[in-house]
Amino acid sequence: MFEVDTLKYATPATVSRCGMIWFNQSLITAEMLCTRAMIVLRKVALRIDDNLQSGDTSSSETQLRLQEAVVQTLEPFFKSDGLVFKALAFAQTLPHIMEFSTSRALSTLFYAVNKGLRTIQAYNDKHVDFPLAADRVQGYTRSRLLLDLVWAFVGDAAGKDRWTFAQYLQQESGVQLPGDTAGQEVSVIDFDVDLQTGNWVNWQSRVPTIEIETHAVTAADVVIPTIDTVRHEEVLYSWIVERKPLILCGPPGSGKTMTLMNALRKLPEVEMAGLNFSSATSPELVLKTFEQYCEYKKTPNGVILAPTSATKWLIIFCDEINLPAEDTYGTQRVISFIRQMIEHGGFWRTSDLTWVKLDRIQFVGACNPPTDPGRVPLSSRFLRHAPVLMVDYPGTVALKQIYGTFSRALLKVIPTLRTYAEALTDAMVEVYQLSQGHFTADQQAHYVYSPRELSRWVRGVYEALKPLESLDLDGLVRLWAHEGLRLFQDRLVEDHEKAWTDQLIDEVASRYFPTVNRAMALQRPILFSNWTTKDYLPIEREALREYVKARLRVFYEEELDVPLVLYDDILDHVLRIDRVFRQAQGHVLLIGISGSGKVSPERNRP
């Protein structure tokens, strides 16, 4: 007896020998799923995990009374004509980054409801003498439901679609948010609910403003809190506490891994094992990871696989989880193996045909959208177990908050320039956003822009400023323009595209640095090098040419017997390659047609 979702690969001989039962998806309705979840919530005391929620666990009877009160508050919203099913129908009309599933959406909703219950229970455990009043529980539960609906039904949708859905919820529920009366555009997703008062609290007020040390500009693990990271972490906690698998999906450079790492870093009872999936990844990789972080234990109930630490949970982080290629029968073997462990709580060990039960092991995945090249859409049979959160690129406010922090830190090196931190940030963000909007992957496959460009820009400016004792505004703008051109112009193919970027740099510099001497700061070509000086400083092309000629004279005689012609483009390319190699973890990809001279600049770098 076995279960399949298609007979695409079944032969007529197989079909003729099997008795078949067809289960239509419509057999299990959304109403049935919700009714079952409500019954379970009424009769089964919710697990309160001491590792994730502090405080003493109350008795099951007290907990069930709380759960009964929450269910009674929610029941009107789960009627056939209630808000939940209206919202579900509306969510199905919106685009989702992965295939939308009603069962997954409702499961995710009840994960969030459980998280709200745990929050109330944790408060009551800490305030035994003054637990939350019944009216406060009702008010918090009703308001919290709107947030839960957003993240459960359109958490896997783009930001503009979340906004559309949130506006629909506000219209249907009639909720009044702070700022509505002022005529401002406000959304449910911009607010959280305060537990004690039941009032709406803007997420922005909970985003801390931090300052970092100058040396932290180049650190890869620095996380600048924004409204997006704070909201996403709250959503992730509600899923992690359920011990269910989850997937973060978004474009490259959107901060999926950073968001997850930062969330898990705040849970000391969790240990993480990272796996980088590729097209050739197989179940053996997961088994080898188990051997490294876990141990097999023989018990009266069978063999158990558990983390070596007796108290910690192990989270297997599967990066690029949708890269494994399909086999002949359209199956991603490693994904099917993970699904078996999720559904049945274990796997068959092939060495001795023993069933191994998993204990305290959880799976988390991250991936690019399935529409990207090389990606394989995950099967719906696997996705039904995993809530999906789309992590999109930060907005303008978040970008300025992140890179404003970096700019203030790097300009501490030159105190006389610290007042230009805001202008420097605004200029970088504007160039990035305009370039991202003007050049797309539809024009050229490598026209992909992400906030990583801004990170490289900040680090490039910092590395040049670090050894300097002084610098004027003209020098700062010239350095800013140089790093921007290297990041945004060097990858461009057509001359008119490069001219557009040149003009953009000049216009943005004039707008944010009006007192700068344009003739001095922005005169082309902009070349920087440390070959003739101790520090990374501007250099004239003729001085560079003479230096390179002198250094290559021996190379001509010993290697080629033919002198290289040092034309302008070759000098520019050599400096660009040298700049990349000077950076920490610097890497460069040379793209061009055969015979265009890609190898010579690299081999002949002095």
Coordinates of C-alpha atoms in Angstrom, one line a residue:
M1 CA 0.0 0.0 0.0
F2 CA 1.5 3.3 -1.0
E3 CA 0.5 6.9 -1.6
V4 CA 1.2 8.9 -4.8
D5 CA 0.1 12.2 -6.0
T6 CA 0.2 11.3 -9.7
L7 CA 0.1 8.3 -12.0
K8 CA 2.4 10.0 -14.5
Y9 CA 5.2 7.4 -14.2
A10 CA 3.0 4.3 -13.6
T11 CA 3.0 1.7 -16.3
P12 CA -0.3 0.1 -17.5
A13 CA 0.8 -3.2 -15.9
T14 CA 1.2 -1.5 -12.5
V15 CA -2.2 0.3 -12.8
S16 CA -4.0 -3.0 -13.8
R17 CA -2.8 -4.8 -10.7
C18 CA -3.6 -2.0 -8.1
G19 CA -6.8 -1.2 -6.4
M20 CA -7.0 2.6 -6.3
I21 CA -8.7 5.1 -4.0
W22 CA -8.9 8.7 -5.2
F23 CA -8.9 11.4 -2.6
N24 CA -10.0 14.8 -4.0
Q25 CA -8.6 17.9 -2.4
S26 CA -12.1 19.2 -1.8
L27 CA -12.9 16.2 0.5
I28 CA -11.3 18.1 3.4
T29 CA -12.7 21.6 3.5
A30 CA -11.3 24.6 5.2
E31 CA -14.3 24.6 7.7
M32 CA -13.4 21.0 8.6
L33 CA -9.8 21.9 9.3
C34 CA -10.7 24.9 11.5
T35 CA -13.3 22.9 13.4
R36 CA -10.8 20.2 14.2
A37 CA -8.2 22.7 15.3
M38 CA -10.7 24.4 17.6
I39 CA -11.7 21.1 19.2
V40 CA -8.0 20.2 19.8
L41 CA -7.5 23.7 21.3
R42 CA -10.4 23.1 23.6
K43 CA -9.5 19.7 24.9
V44 CA -5.7 19.3 24.7
A45 CA -3.5 21.5 26.9
L46 CA -0.9 23.4 24.9
R47 CA 2.7 22.4 25.4
I48 CA 4.6 25.2 27.1
D49 CA 8.3 24.8 26.3
D50 CA 10.3 26.1 29.2
N51 CA 13.3 26.7 26.9
L52 CA 11.4 29.2 24.9
Q53 CA 9.0 30.7 27.4
S54 CA 10.3 31.5 30.9
G55 CA 8.2 31.1 34.0
D56 CA 6.5 28.1 35.8
T57 CA 4.0 26.1 33.8
S58 CA 0.5 26.4 35.3
S59 CA -1.8 23.4 35.8
S60 CA -3.5 21.8 32.8
E61 CA -6.9 22.8 34.2
T62 CA -6.0 26.5 34.4
Q63 CA -4.4 26.3 30.9
L64 CA -7.5 24.6 29.4
R65 CA -9.7 27.3 30.9
L66 CA -7.6 30.0 29.2
Q67 CA -7.7 28.0 25.9
E68 CA -11.5 27.8 26.2
A69 CA -11.7 31.5 26.7
V70 CA -9.6 32.2 23.6
V71 CA -11.6 29.7 21.5
Q72 CA -14.9 31.4 22.5
T73 CA -13.4 34.8 21.5
L74 CA -12.3 33.4 18.1
E75 CA -15.4 31.4 17.3
P76 CA -17.4 34.2 15.7
F77 CA -14.5 34.9 13.3
F78 CA -14.5 31.2 12.2
K79 CA -18.1 31.1 11.1
S80 CA -18.8 30.2 7.4
D81 CA -19.4 33.9 6.7
G82 CA -16.8 35.1 9.2
L83 CA -13.7 37.2 8.7
V84 CA -11.3 34.2 8.5
F85 CA -12.9 32.5 5.5
K86 CA -13.5 35.9 3.7
A87 CA -9.8 36.7 4.2
L88 CA -8.8 33.2 3.0
A89 CA -10.8 33.6 -0.2
F90 CA -9.2 37.1 -0.8
A91 CA -5.7 35.7 -0.1
Q92 CA -6.2 33.1 -2.8
T93 CA -6.6 35.9 -5.4
L94 CA -3.2 37.4 -4.6
P95 CA 0.1 36.2 -6.1
H96 CA 2.3 34.1 -3.8
I97 CA 6.0 33.3 -4.1
M98 CA 5.2 29.5 -3.8
E99 CA 2.1 27.5 -4.5
F100 CA -0.6 28.5 -2.1
S101 CA -2.2 25.8 0.0
T102 CA -5.3 26.2 2.2
S103 CA -4.2 23.6 4.6
R104 CA -0.8 25.2 5.0
A105 CA -2.3 28.7 5.5
L106 CA -4.7 27.5 8.2
S107 CA -2.0 25.4 10.0
T108 CA 0.2 28.5 10.0
L109 CA -2.7 30.5 11.4
F110 CA -3.1 28.2 14.3
Y111 CA 0.6 28.2 15.0
A112 CA 0.3 31.9 15.5
V113 CA -2.8 31.5 17.7
N114 CA -0.8 29.1 19.8
K115 CA 2.0 31.6 20.1
G116 CA -0.5 34.2 21.4
L117 CA -1.8 31.7 23.9
R118 CA 1.8 31.0 25.1
T119 CA 2.4 34.8 25.5
I120 CA -0.7 35.1 27.7
Q121 CA 0.2 32.0 29.7
A122 CA 3.8 33.2 30.2
Y123 CA 2.4 36.5 31.5
N124 CA 0.1 34.8 33.9
D125 CA 2.8 32.5 35.2
K126 CA 4.9 35.6 36.1
H127 CA 2.0 37.4 37.6
V128 CA 0.2 34.6 39.6
D129 CA -1.5 37.1 41.9
F130 CA -2.7 39.4 39.1
P131 CA -3.3 37.4 35.9
L132 CA -4.6 39.0 32.8
A133 CA -8.3 39.9 33.1
A134 CA -10.8 38.2 30.9
D135 CA -11.6 41.4 29.0
R136 CA -7.9 42.0 28.3
V137 CA -7.6 38.4 27.0
Q138 CA -10.5 38.9 24.7
G139 CA -9.2 42.3 23.4
Y140 CA -5.7 41.0 22.8
T141 CA -6.9 37.8 21.1
R142 CA -9.2 39.8 18.7
S143 CA -6.6 42.3 17.7
R144 CA -3.9 39.7 17.5
L145 CA -6.0 37.6 15.1
L146 CA -5.7 40.4 12.4
L147 CA -1.9 40.2 12.6
D148 CA -2.0 36.4 12.5
L149 CA -4.2 36.4 9.4
V150 CA -1.7 38.6 7.6
W151 CA 1.4 36.4 8.2
A152 CA -0.5 33.1 7.8
F153 CA -2.3 33.9 4.6
V154 CA 0.1 36.3 2.8
G155 CA 3.3 35.9 4.7
D156 CA 4.6 34.3 1.4
A157 CA 3.6 37.3 -0.7
A158 CA 5.4 40.4 -1.7
G159 CA 5.2 43.5 0.5
K160 CA 2.7 45.4 -1.7
D161 CA 0.4 42.3 -1.6
R162 CA 0.6 42.2 2.1
W163 CA -0.4 45.8 2.2
T164 CA -3.4 45.1 0.0
F165 CA -4.5 42.2 2.2
A166 CA -4.0 44.3 5.4
Q167 CA -6.2 47.1 3.9
Y168 CA -8.9 44.5 3.1
L169 CA -8.7 43.2 6.7
Q170 CA -9.0 46.8 8.1
Q171 CA -12.1 47.4 5.9
E172 CA -13.8 44.1 6.8
S173 CA -13.1 44.3 10.5
G174 CA -13.6 48.0 11.0
V175 CA -10.5 48.2 13.2
Q176 CA -9.3 51.8 14.0
L177 CA -5.5 52.1 14.0
P178 CA -3.5 55.0 15.4
G179 CA -2.9 57.5 12.7
D180 CA -6.2 56.7 10.8
T181 CA -7.8 60.0 12.0
A182 CA -4.8 62.0 10.8
G183 CA -5.5 60.9 7.3
Q184 CA -2.3 59.0 7.0
E185 CA -2.0 55.6 5.2
V186 CA -1.5 53.1 8.0
S187 CA -1.5 49.3 7.9
V188 CA -2.1 46.5 10.4
I189 CA 1.3 45.1 9.5
D190 CA 3.0 48.2 10.9
F191 CA 1.6 47.5 14.4
D192 CA 1.9 45.0 17.2
V193 CA -0.6 44.5 20.0
D194 CA 0.4 45.3 23.6
L195 CA -0.5 42.4 25.8
Q196 CA -1.4 44.3 29.0
T197 CA -3.4 47.1 27.4
G198 CA -4.6 45.6 24.2
N199 CA -3.6 48.8 22.3
W200 CA -1.9 49.0 18.9
V201 CA 1.8 49.8 19.2
N202 CA 3.8 50.9 16.1
W203 CA 6.6 48.4 15.3
Q204 CA 8.9 51.4 14.6
S205 CA 8.8 52.3 18.3
R206 CA 10.3 48.9 19.1
V207 CA 13.2 49.2 16.7
P208 CA 16.3 50.2 18.7
T209 CA 18.7 52.8 17.3
I210 CA 22.2 51.4 17.6
E211 CA 25.7 52.8 17.0
I212 CA 28.6 50.5 16.0
E213 CA 32.3 50.8 16.3
T214 CA 34.3 51.7 13.2
H215 CA 35.9 48.3 12.8
A216 CA 32.5 46.6 12.8
V217 CA 31.8 48.1 9.3
T218 CA 33.7 45.2 7.7
A219 CA 32.2 42.5 10.0
A220 CA 29.9 40.0 8.2
D221 CA 27.7 39.2 11.3
V222 CA 26.6 42.8 12.2
V223 CA 22.8 43.1 12.1
I224 CA 21.2 46.5 12.2
P225 CA 17.6 46.2 13.5
T226 CA 14.9 47.6 11.2
I227 CA 11.1 47.3 11.3
D228 CA 11.4 44.4 8.9
T229 CA 13.9 42.4 10.9
V230 CA 11.9 43.0 14.2
R231 CA 8.6 41.9 12.6
H232 CA 10.2 38.9 10.9
E233 CA 11.8 37.7 14.1
E234 CA 8.5 37.8 15.9
V235 CA 6.8 35.7 13.1
L236 CA 9.7 33.2 13.2
Y237 CA 9.5 32.7 16.9
S238 CA 5.8 31.8 16.6
W239 CA 6.8 29.0 14.1
I240 CA 10.0 27.8 15.8
V241 CA 8.1 27.3 19.1
E242 CA 5.8 24.9 17.4
R243 CA 8.8 22.7 16.4
K244 CA 7.6 22.7 12.8
P245 CA 9.8 23.1 9.7
L246 CA 9.7 26.6 8.1
I247 CA 11.1 28.1 4.9
L248 CA 12.3 31.6 4.2
C249 CA 12.1 32.6 0.6
G250 CA 13.3 35.7 -1.2
P251 CA 15.6 37.2 -3.8
P252 CA 19.4 37.0 -3.4
G253 CA 20.8 39.4 -0.9
S254 CA 17.4 40.1 0.8
G255 CA 18.7 39.0 4.3
K256 CA 17.1 35.6 4.7
T257 CA 20.1 33.9 6.3
M258 CA 20.9 37.0 8.4
T259 CA 17.3 37.3 9.7
L260 CA 17.2 33.6 10.7
M261 CA 20.7 33.6 12.3
N262 CA 19.8 36.7 14.3
A263 CA 16.6 35.1 15.5
L264 CA 18.3 31.9 16.5
R265 CA 21.1 33.7 18.2
K266 CA 18.7 35.0 20.8
L267 CA 17.6 31.4 21.7
P268 CA 20.6 29.9 23.6
E269 CA 18.9 26.6 23.9
V270 CA 19.1 26.0 20.2
E271 CA 22.1 24.7 18.2
M272 CA 22.3 25.1 14.5
A273 CA 23.9 23.0 11.8
G274 CA 24.2 24.7 8.4
L275 CA 23.9 22.7 5.1
N276 CA 24.5 24.3 1.7
F277 CA 22.3 22.4 -0.8
S278 CA 23.2 22.1 -4.5
S279 CA 21.8 20.4 -7.5
A280 CA 23.6 17.1 -6.5
T281 CA 22.7 17.1 -2.8
S282 CA 21.4 13.7 -1.6
P283 CA 20.1 12.3 1.7
E284 CA 23.6 11.2 2.6
L285 CA 24.5 14.8 3.4
V286 CA 21.7 14.9 6.0
L287 CA 22.8 11.6 7.5
K288 CA 26.4 12.8 7.8
T289 CA 25.2 15.9 9.6
F290 CA 23.3 13.7 12.0
E291 CA 26.5 11.8 12.7
Q292 CA 28.4 15.0 13.5
Y293 CA 25.8 16.7 15.8
C294 CA 23.8 13.8 17.1
E295 CA 24.1 10.4 18.7
Y296 CA 22.1 7.2 18.4
K297 CA 20.6 5.8 21.6
K298 CA 19.0 2.4 22.1
T299 CA 16.0 2.6 24.4
P300 CA 13.1 0.1 25.2
N301 CA 11.1 2.0 22.6
G302 CA 13.6 1.6 19.9
V303 CA 16.6 3.6 18.5
I304 CA 16.4 7.3 19.1
L305 CA 18.6 10.0 17.3
A306 CA 19.1 13.0 19.5
P307 CA 21.5 16.0 19.7
T308 CA 24.6 15.3 21.8
S309 CA 23.6 18.1 24.1
A310 CA 21.0 16.8 26.5
T311 CA 19.1 20.1 26.7
K312 CA 19.4 21.7 23.3
W313 CA 17.3 21.4 20.2
L314 CA 19.2 21.0 16.9
I315 CA 18.0 23.0 14.0
I316 CA 19.2 21.8 10.5
F317 CA 19.4 24.9 8.4
C318 CA 19.1 23.9 4.7
D319 CA 20.3 26.8 2.6
E320 CA 19.2 26.9 -1.0
I321 CA 16.7 24.1 -0.3
N322 CA 15.1 24.2 -3.7
L323 CA 18.4 23.6 -5.7
P324 CA 18.5 19.7 -5.6
A325 CA 17.7 18.4 -9.0
E326 CA 14.8 16.0 -9.7
D327 CA 15.5 12.4 -10.6
T328 CA 13.9 10.5 -13.5
Y329 CA 10.6 10.3 -11.8
G330 CA 10.4 14.0 -10.8
T331 CA 11.4 13.5 -7.2
Q332 CA 13.9 15.5 -5.2
R333 CA 15.3 12.7 -3.1
V334 CA 16.7 14.7 -0.2
I335 CA 13.4 16.7 0.0
S336 CA 11.4 13.5 0.1
F337 CA 13.7 12.2 2.8
I338 CA 13.2 15.3 4.9
R339 CA 9.5 15.0 4.4
Q340 CA 9.5 11.5 5.7
M341 CA 11.3 12.5 8.8
I342 CA 8.8 15.4 9.4
E343 CA 5.7 13.3 8.7
H344 CA 6.7 10.1 10.6
G345 CA 9.2 11.5 13.0
G346 CA 12.1 9.2 11.9
F347 CA 13.6 7.2 9.1
W348 CA 14.8 3.6 8.2
R349 CA 18.5 3.1 8.8
T350 CA 19.6 1.1 5.8
S351 CA 22.6 -0.5 7.5
D352 CA 20.5 -2.7 9.8
L353 CA 16.9 -1.9 8.6
T354 CA 16.1 -0.3 12.0
W355 CA 13.6 2.5 12.5
V356 CA 15.3 5.5 14.0
K357 CA 13.1 8.0 15.8
L358 CA 14.2 11.7 15.8
D359 CA 14.2 13.6 19.1
R360 CA 14.7 17.4 19.4
I361 CA 15.6 17.9 15.7
Q362 CA 13.9 20.6 13.6
F363 CA 14.4 21.6 9.9
V364 CA 14.6 25.1 8.6
G365 CA 15.1 26.1 4.9
A366 CA 16.0 29.2 2.9
C367 CA 15.8 29.6 -0.9
N368 CA 15.5 32.0 -3.8
P369 CA 12.1 32.1 -5.6
P370 CA 11.3 29.0 -7.6
T371 CA 11.1 31.1 -10.8
D372 CA 14.9 31.9 -10.6
P373 CA 17.2 29.9 -13.0
G374 CA 18.3 26.5 -11.7
R375 CA 15.5 26.3 -9.0
V376 CA 13.1 23.4 -8.7
P377 CA 9.6 24.1 -7.3
L378 CA 9.2 22.3 -4.0
S379 CA 6.4 19.7 -4.0
S380 CA 3.1 20.7 -2.4
R381 CA 3.3 17.5 -0.3
F382 CA 6.4 18.9 1.4
L383 CA 5.2 22.5 1.6
R384 CA 2.0 21.6 3.4
H385 CA 4.2 21.0 6.5
A386 CA 6.3 24.2 6.3
P387 CA 5.1 27.8 6.7
V388 CA 6.7 30.1 4.1
L389 CA 7.9 33.6 4.9
M390 CA 8.9 35.9 2.0
V391 CA 11.8 38.1 2.9
D392 CA 11.9 40.9 0.4
Y393 CA 14.5 43.7 -0.2
P394 CA 14.4 46.4 2.5
G395 CA 12.5 49.6 1.7
T396 CA 14.0 53.0 1.5
V397 CA 13.5 53.8 5.3
A398 CA 15.1 50.5 6.3
L399 CA 18.0 51.0 3.9
K400 CA 18.8 54.4 5.2
Q401 CA 18.6 53.1 8.8
I402 CA 21.0 50.3 8.1
Y403 CA 23.6 52.1 6.0
G404 CA 23.2 55.4 8.0
T405 CA 24.5 53.4 10.9
F406 CA 27.5 52.2 8.8
S407 CA 28.2 55.6 7.4
R408 CA 28.3 57.2 10.8
A409 CA 30.7 54.5 11.9
L410 CA 33.1 54.7 9.0
L411 CA 33.3 58.6 9.1
K412 CA 34.5 58.4 12.7
V413 CA 37.9 57.8 11.0
I414 CA 37.9 61.4 9.7
P415 CA 36.1 63.5 12.4
T416 CA 35.9 66.6 10.1
L417 CA 33.6 64.6 7.7
R418 CA 31.2 63.2 10.3
T419 CA 28.5 65.8 9.4
Y420 CA 28.2 64.3 5.9
A421 CA 27.1 60.8 7.1
E422 CA 23.5 61.4 6.3
A423 CA 24.2 62.9 2.8
L424 CA 26.6 60.0 2.1
T425 CA 23.9 57.5 3.0
D426 CA 21.1 59.2 1.0
A427 CA 23.4 59.4 -2.0
M428 CA 24.3 55.7 -1.9
V429 CA 20.8 54.6 -1.4
E430 CA 19.5 56.7 -4.3
V431 CA 22.1 55.5 -6.7
Y432 CA 21.4 51.9 -5.7
Q433 CA 17.6 52.2 -6.1
L434 CA 17.7 54.1 -9.4
S435 CA 20.2 51.5 -10.9
Q436 CA 18.1 48.6 -9.6
G437 CA 15.0 50.1 -11.3
H438 CA 16.8 50.9 -14.5
F439 CA 18.7 47.7 -15.1
T440 CA 17.0 44.3 -14.8
A441 CA 17.9 40.7 -15.3
D442 CA 15.6 40.8 -18.4
Q443 CA 18.3 43.0 -20.1
Q444 CA 21.3 40.9 -19.0
A445 CA 21.4 37.9 -16.7
H446 CA 24.0 39.5 -14.4
Y447 CA 22.1 42.7 -13.9
V448 CA 21.0 41.7 -10.4
Y449 CA 21.2 44.3 -7.7
S450 CA 20.7 43.7 -4.0
P451 CA 21.7 45.5 -0.7
R452 CA 25.0 43.6 -0.9
E453 CA 26.1 46.4 -3.3
L454 CA 25.6 49.0 -0.6
S455 CA 27.5 46.8 1.9
R456 CA 30.4 46.6 -0.6
W457 CA 30.2 50.3 -1.2
V458 CA 30.5 51.1 2.5
R459 CA 33.3 48.7 3.0
G460 CA 35.2 50.0 0.0
V461 CA 35.0 53.6 1.3
Y462 CA 36.0 52.5 4.8
E463 CA 39.1 50.5 3.6
A464 CA 40.3 53.6 1.8
L465 CA 39.6 56.0 4.7
K466 CA 41.0 53.8 7.4
P467 CA 44.8 54.6 7.1
L468 CA 44.2 58.3 6.2
E469 CA 44.8 61.1 8.8
S470 CA 42.8 63.7 6.9
L471 CA 40.6 64.2 3.9
D472 CA 38.4 67.0 2.5
L473 CA 34.9 66.8 1.1
D474 CA 36.2 66.7 -2.5
G475 CA 38.3 63.7 -1.7
L476 CA 35.4 61.9 0.0
V477 CA 33.1 62.5 -2.9
R478 CA 35.7 61.3 -5.4
L479 CA 36.2 58.2 -3.4
W480 CA 32.4 57.7 -3.1
A481 CA 32.1 58.1 -6.9
H482 CA 34.9 55.7 -7.6
E483 CA 33.5 52.9 -5.5
G484 CA 30.0 53.5 -6.9
L485 CA 31.3 53.3 -10.5
R486 CA 33.2 50.1 -9.8
L487 CA 30.0 48.5 -8.3
F488 CA 27.4 49.7 -10.7
Q489 CA 29.2 50.6 -14.0
D490 CA 31.8 47.9 -14.4
R491 CA 29.2 45.2 -14.9
L492 CA 27.3 47.1 -17.7
V493 CA 27.6 45.9 -21.3
E494 CA 26.5 48.8 -23.5
D495 CA 28.3 52.2 -23.8
H496 CA 25.0 54.1 -23.4
E497 CA 24.3 52.2 -20.1
K498 CA 27.7 53.2 -18.8
A499 CA 27.1 56.8 -19.8
W500 CA 23.7 56.7 -17.9
T501 CA 25.5 55.6 -14.8
D502 CA 28.2 58.3 -15.2
Q503 CA 25.4 60.9 -15.4
L504 CA 23.6 59.4 -12.4
I505 CA 26.7 59.6 -10.2
D506 CA 27.2 63.3 -11.2
E507 CA 23.6 64.3 -10.6
V508 CA 23.3 62.6 -7.2
A509 CA 26.7 64.0 -6.1
S510 CA 25.5 67.5 -7.0
R511 CA 22.2 67.0 -5.2
Y512 CA 23.6 65.7 -1.9
F513 CA 27.0 67.5 -1.9
P514 CA 26.1 71.0 -3.3
T515 CA 29.3 72.6 -2.1
V516 CA 31.7 70.1 -3.7
N517 CA 34.0 71.2 -6.5
R518 CA 32.7 69.0 -9.3
A519 CA 35.6 69.7 -11.6
M520 CA 38.0 68.3 -9.1
A521 CA 35.9 65.6 -7.4
L522 CA 34.2 64.1 -10.4
Q523 CA 36.6 64.5 -13.3
R524 CA 37.0 61.4 -15.3
P525 CA 38.8 59.0 -15.3
I526 CA 38.5 58.2 -11.6
L527 CA 41.4 55.9 -10.8
F528 CA 42.6 54.8 -7.3
S529 CA 45.6 52.8 -6.5
N530 CA 48.2 52.1 -3.7
W531 CA 50.9 51.0 -6.2
T532 CA 52.9 54.3 -6.1
T533 CA 51.8 55.5 -2.6
K534 CA 51.4 53.9 0.8
D535 CA 47.7 54.6 0.9
Y536 CA 44.8 54.0 -1.5
L537 CA 44.7 57.3 -3.3
P538 CA 43.7 58.9 -6.7
I539 CA 46.3 58.4 -9.4
E540 CA 46.7 59.9 -12.9
R541 CA 46.6 57.5 -15.8
E542 CA 50.0 58.6 -17.2
A543 CA 51.7 58.0 -13.9
L544 CA 50.1 54.6 -13.6
R545 CA 51.2 53.8 -17.2
E546 CA 54.8 54.5 -16.4
Y547 CA 54.7 52.5 -13.2
V548 CA 53.2 49.5 -14.9
K549 CA 55.7 49.7 -17.8
A550 CA 58.6 49.6 -15.4
R551 CA 57.2 46.7 -13.5
L552 CA 56.3 44.6 -16.6
R553 CA 59.7 45.0 -18.3
V554 CA 61.1 41.8 -16.7
F555 CA 57.8 40.0 -17.3
Y556 CA 58.1 40.8 -21.1
E557 CA 61.6 39.3 -21.2
E558 CA 61.0 36.2 -19.2
E559 CA 57.5 35.2 -20.0
L560 CA 56.2 36.5 -23.3
D561 CA 59.0 37.7 -25.5
V562 CA 56.4 40.1 -26.8
P563 CA 55.7 43.5 -25.1
L564 CA 52.1 44.1 -24.0
V565 CA 50.5 47.3 -25.3
L566 CA 49.2 49.2 -22.3
Y567 CA 46.1 50.9 -23.7
D568 CA 43.7 52.8 -21.4
D569 CA 41.2 50.0 -21.0
I570 CA 43.8 47.5 -19.9
L571 CA 45.0 49.9 -17.2
D572 CA 41.5 50.4 -16.0
H573 CA 40.8 46.7 -15.9
V574 CA 44.0 45.9 -14.0
L575 CA 43.2 48.5 -11.3
R576 CA 39.6 47.1 -11.0
I577 CA 40.9 43.5 -10.5
D578 CA 43.5 44.7 -8.0
R579 CA 40.8 46.6 -6.1
V580 CA 38.7 43.4 -5.7
F581 CA 41.7 41.3 -4.6
R582 CA 42.6 43.9 -1.9
Q583 CA 39.2 43.4 -0.3
A584 CA 38.4 40.7 2.3
Q585 CA 36.9 37.7 0.6
G586 CA 37.1 39.7 -2.7
H587 CA 36.0 37.8 -5.8
V588 CA 35.5 38.8 -9.4
L589 CA 34.0 37.3 -12.5
L590 CA 35.4 38.4 -15.9
I591 CA 32.7 38.3 -18.6
G592 CA 33.4 38.8 -22.3
I593 CA 33.5 37.1 -25.7
S594 CA 36.4 34.8 -26.6
G595 CA 39.6 36.8 -27.5
S596 CA 38.5 40.0 -25.8
G597 CA 41.5 39.8 -23.4
K598 CA 39.9 38.6 -20.2
V599 CA 43.0 36.6 -19.2
S600 CA 45.7 39.1 -19.8
P601 CA 44.7 41.7 -17.2
E602 CA 44.5 39.0 -14.5
R603 CA 47.8 37.4 -15.3
N604 CA 49.7 40.6 -15.7
R605 CA 48.5 42.4 -12.6
P606 CA 51.7 43.8 -11.0

